[in-house]
Short mmCIF file of C-alpha atoms in Angstrom, two decimals:
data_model
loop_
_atom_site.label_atom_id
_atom_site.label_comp_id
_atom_site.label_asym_id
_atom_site.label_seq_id
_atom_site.Cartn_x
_atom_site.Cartn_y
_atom_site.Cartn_z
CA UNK Z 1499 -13.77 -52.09 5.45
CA UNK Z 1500 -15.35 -53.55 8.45
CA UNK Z 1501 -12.08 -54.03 10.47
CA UNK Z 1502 -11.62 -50.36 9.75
CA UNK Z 1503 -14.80 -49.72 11.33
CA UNK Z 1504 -14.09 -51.90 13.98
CA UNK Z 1505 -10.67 -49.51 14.91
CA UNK Z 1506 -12.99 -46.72 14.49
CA UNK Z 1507 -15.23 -47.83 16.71
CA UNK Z 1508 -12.83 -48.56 19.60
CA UNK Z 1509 -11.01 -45.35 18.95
CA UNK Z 1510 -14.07 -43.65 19.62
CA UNK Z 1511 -15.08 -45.62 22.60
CA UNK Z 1512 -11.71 -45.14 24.27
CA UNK Z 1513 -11.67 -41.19 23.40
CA UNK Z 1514 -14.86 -40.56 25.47
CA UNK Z 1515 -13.88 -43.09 27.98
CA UNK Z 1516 -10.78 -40.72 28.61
CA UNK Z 1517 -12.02 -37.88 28.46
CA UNK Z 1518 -14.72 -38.75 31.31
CA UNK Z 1519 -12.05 -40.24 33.12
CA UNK Z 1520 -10.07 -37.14 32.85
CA UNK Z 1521 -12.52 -34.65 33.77
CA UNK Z 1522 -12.15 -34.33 37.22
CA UNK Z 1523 -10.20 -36.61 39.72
CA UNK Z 1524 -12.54 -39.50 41.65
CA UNK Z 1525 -12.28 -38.70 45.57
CA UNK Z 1526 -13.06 -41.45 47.85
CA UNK Z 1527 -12.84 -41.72 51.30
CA UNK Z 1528 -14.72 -44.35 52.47
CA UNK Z 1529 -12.37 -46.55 54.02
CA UNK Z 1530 -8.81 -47.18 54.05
CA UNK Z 1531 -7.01 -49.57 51.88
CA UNK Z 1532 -5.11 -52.40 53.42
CA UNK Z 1533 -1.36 -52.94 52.58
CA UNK Z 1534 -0.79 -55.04 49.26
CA UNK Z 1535 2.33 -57.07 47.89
CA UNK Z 1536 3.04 -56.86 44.12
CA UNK Z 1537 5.82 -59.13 42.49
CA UNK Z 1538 8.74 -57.24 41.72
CA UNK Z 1539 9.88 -57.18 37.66
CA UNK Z 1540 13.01 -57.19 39.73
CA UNK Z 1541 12.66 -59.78 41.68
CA UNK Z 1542 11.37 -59.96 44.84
CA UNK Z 1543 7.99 -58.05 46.21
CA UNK Z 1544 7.61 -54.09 46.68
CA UNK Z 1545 4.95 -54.10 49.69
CA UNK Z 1546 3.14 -51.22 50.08
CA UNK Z 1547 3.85 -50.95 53.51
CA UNK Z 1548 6.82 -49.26 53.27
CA UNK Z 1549 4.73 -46.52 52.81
CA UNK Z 1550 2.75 -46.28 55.98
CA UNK Z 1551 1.45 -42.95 56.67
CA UNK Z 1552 2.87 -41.79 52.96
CA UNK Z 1553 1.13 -41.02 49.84
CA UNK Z 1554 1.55 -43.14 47.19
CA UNK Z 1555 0.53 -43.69 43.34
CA UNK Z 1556 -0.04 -47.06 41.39
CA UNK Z 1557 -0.38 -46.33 37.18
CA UNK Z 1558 -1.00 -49.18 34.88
CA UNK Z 1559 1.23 -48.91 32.50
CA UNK Z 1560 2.01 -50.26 29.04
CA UNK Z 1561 4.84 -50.55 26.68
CA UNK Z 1562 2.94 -49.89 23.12
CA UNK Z 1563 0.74 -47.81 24.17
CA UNK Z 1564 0.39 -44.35 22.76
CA UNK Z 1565 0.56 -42.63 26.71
CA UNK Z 1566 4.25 -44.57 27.06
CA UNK Z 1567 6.04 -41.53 26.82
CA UNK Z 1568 4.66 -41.33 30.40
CA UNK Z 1569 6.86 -43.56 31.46
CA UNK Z 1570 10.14 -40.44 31.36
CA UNK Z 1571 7.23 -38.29 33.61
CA UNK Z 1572 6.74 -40.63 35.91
CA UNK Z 1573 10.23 -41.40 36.60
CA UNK Z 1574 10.89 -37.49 37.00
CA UNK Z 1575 7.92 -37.26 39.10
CA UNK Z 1576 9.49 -40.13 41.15
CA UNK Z 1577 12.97 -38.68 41.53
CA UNK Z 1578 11.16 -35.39 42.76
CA UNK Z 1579 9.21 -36.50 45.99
CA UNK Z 1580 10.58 -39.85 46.45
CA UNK Z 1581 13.52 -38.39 48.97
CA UNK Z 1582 10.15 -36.83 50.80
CA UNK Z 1583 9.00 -39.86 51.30
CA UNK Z 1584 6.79 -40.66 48.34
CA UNK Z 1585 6.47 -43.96 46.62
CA UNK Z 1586 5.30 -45.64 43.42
CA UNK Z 1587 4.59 -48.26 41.50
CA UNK Z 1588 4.42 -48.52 37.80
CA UNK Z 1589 2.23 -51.85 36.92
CA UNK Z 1590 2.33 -52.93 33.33
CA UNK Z 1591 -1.02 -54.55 31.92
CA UNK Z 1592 -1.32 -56.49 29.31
CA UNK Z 1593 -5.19 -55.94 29.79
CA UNK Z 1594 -5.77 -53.64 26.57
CA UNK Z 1595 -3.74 -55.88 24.67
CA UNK Z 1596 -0.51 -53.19 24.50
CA UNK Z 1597 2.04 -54.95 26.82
CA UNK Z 1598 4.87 -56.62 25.59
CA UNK Z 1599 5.10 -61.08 25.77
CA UNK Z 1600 7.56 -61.64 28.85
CA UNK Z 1601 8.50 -58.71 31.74
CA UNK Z 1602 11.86 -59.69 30.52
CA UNK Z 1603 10.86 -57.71 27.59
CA UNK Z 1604 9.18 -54.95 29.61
CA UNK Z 1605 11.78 -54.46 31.99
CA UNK Z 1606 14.72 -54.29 29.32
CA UNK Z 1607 12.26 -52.05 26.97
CA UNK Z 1608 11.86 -49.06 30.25
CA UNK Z 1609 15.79 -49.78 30.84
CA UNK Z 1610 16.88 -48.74 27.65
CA UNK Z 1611 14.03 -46.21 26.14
CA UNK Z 1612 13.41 -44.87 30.13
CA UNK Z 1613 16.27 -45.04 32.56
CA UNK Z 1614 13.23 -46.14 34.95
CA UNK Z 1615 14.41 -47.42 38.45
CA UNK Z 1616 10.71 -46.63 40.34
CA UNK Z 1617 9.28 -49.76 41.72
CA UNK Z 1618 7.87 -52.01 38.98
CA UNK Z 1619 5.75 -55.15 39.15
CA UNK Z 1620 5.57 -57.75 37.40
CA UNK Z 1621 2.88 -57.76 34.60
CA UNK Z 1622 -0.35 -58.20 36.27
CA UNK Z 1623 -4.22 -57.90 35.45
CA UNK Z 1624 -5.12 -54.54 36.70
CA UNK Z 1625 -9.66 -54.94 35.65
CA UNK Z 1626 -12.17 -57.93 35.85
CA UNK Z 1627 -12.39 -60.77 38.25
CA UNK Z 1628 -8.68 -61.75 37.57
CA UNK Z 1629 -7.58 -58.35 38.87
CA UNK Z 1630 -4.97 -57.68 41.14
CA UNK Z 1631 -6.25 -57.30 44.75
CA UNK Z 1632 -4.70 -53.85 44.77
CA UNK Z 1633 -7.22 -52.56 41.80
CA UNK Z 1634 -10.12 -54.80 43.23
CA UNK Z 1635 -10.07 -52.76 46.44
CA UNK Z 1636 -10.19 -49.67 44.83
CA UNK Z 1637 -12.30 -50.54 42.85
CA UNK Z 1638 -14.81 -51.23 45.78
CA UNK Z 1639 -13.96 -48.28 48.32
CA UNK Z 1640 -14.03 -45.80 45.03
CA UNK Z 1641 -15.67 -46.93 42.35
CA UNK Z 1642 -12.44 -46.60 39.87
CA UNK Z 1643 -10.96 -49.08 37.61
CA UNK Z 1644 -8.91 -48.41 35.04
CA UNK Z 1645 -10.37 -47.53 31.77
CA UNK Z 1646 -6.99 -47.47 29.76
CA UNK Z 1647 -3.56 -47.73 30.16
CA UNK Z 1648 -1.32 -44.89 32.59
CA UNK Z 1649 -4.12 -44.74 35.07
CA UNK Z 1650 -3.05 -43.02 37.69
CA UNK Z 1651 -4.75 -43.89 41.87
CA UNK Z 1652 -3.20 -41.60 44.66
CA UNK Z 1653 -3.38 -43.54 47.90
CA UNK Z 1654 -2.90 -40.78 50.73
CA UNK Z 1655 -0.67 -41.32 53.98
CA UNK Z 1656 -3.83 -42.35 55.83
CA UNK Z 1657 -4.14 -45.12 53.25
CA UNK Z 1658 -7.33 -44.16 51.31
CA UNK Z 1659 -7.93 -43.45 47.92
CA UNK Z 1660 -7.12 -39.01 47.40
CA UNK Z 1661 -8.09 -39.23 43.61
CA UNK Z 1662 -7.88 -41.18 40.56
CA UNK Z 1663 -7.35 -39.85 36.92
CA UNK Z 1664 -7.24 -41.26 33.47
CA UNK Z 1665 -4.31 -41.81 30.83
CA UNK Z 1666 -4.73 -37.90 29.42
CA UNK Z 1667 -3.48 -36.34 32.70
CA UNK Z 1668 0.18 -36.32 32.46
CA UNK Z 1669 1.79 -37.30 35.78
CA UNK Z 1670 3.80 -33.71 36.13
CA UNK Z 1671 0.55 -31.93 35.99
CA UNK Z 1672 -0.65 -29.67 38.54
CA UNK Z 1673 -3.45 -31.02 39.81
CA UNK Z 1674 -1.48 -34.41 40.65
CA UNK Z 1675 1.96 -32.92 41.87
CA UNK Z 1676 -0.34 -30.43 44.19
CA UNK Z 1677 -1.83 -33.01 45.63
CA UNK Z 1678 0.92 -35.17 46.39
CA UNK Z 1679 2.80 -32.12 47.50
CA UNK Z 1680 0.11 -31.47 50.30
CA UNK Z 1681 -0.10 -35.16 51.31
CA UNK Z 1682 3.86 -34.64 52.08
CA UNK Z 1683 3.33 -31.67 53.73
CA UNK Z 1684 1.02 -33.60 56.66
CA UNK Z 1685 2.09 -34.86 59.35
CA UNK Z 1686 3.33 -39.15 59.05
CA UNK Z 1687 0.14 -40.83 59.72
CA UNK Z 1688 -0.82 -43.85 61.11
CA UNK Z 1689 -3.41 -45.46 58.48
#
């Protein structure tokens, strides 16, 4: 009876934590980010670099998470822009206790459920003090961390944070592809 409550309870506390997120995207433009290295699930590093004067999004991401289905959007929204010039990295978390042991197991599980080939990292802390420096700085130019899993941070080609939204915005949805679509549509800038 009490763990029941317990579920309950953290149902309910993630439910409103969503929906707040989800409201309206977080703008922040108080300074630019700097460039950031993630380990590759692949091997190797993806460096955000590579998208100087691009727009880019970073989503936590989980593999038993009820928002996982997210994972065949944001491959399609990948595929879409990508050839424009748009990048992205999908960061699994093991920080609300829904990611899988090993990356061995990640990476095979978005192989064969996903057909995902967007830049992955390795499974990293995405909130708290052992945070990737990514989500720290974020965190301090905009306020955001993630509340869930499939957070979602647009970094625009100047290299600040455009917007951030929660897990309940799906990554086709307007208000994200319109955004990205009219970072592409600048001219390359120079962060």
């Amino acid at each position: 009876m009490i763990r029941k409550h317990k579920v309950f309870l953290w149902a309910t506390i993630f439910v409103i934590a969503s929906a707040i997120a989800a409201v309206t995207p977080r703008l922040g433009r108080a300074s630019e980010l700097a460039t950031y290295s993630f380990p590759s699930i692949y091997g190797g590093r993806i460096d955000t670099r590579q998208w100087q004067g691009k727009p880019y999004l970073v989503v936590n991401t989980a593999s038993q998470c009820a928002f996982t289905k997210q994972y065949a959007d944001l491959q399609k929204l990948y595929d879409t822009y990508r050839d424009a010039g748009f990048g992205m990295i999908a960061v699994p978390s093991d920080d609300f206790n829904q990611e899988f042991d090993s990356d061995a197991e990640v990476k095979s599980f978005c192989a064969l459920n996903y057909d995902i080939d967007m830049p992955m990292s390795e499974t990293l802390a995405v909130t708290g003090a052992q945070a990737h420096p990514f989500f720290m700085a974020v965190r301090a130019q905009s306020g955001f961390a993630p509340a869930w899993n499939f957070n979602k941070i647009l970094i625009g080609g100047d290299g600040q944070v455009l917007a951030t939204w929660g897990a309940s915005t799906r990554p086709l949805s307007q208000k994200l592809t319109r955004m990205i679509e009219a970072e592409l549509a600048r001219p390359p800038q120079q962060p």
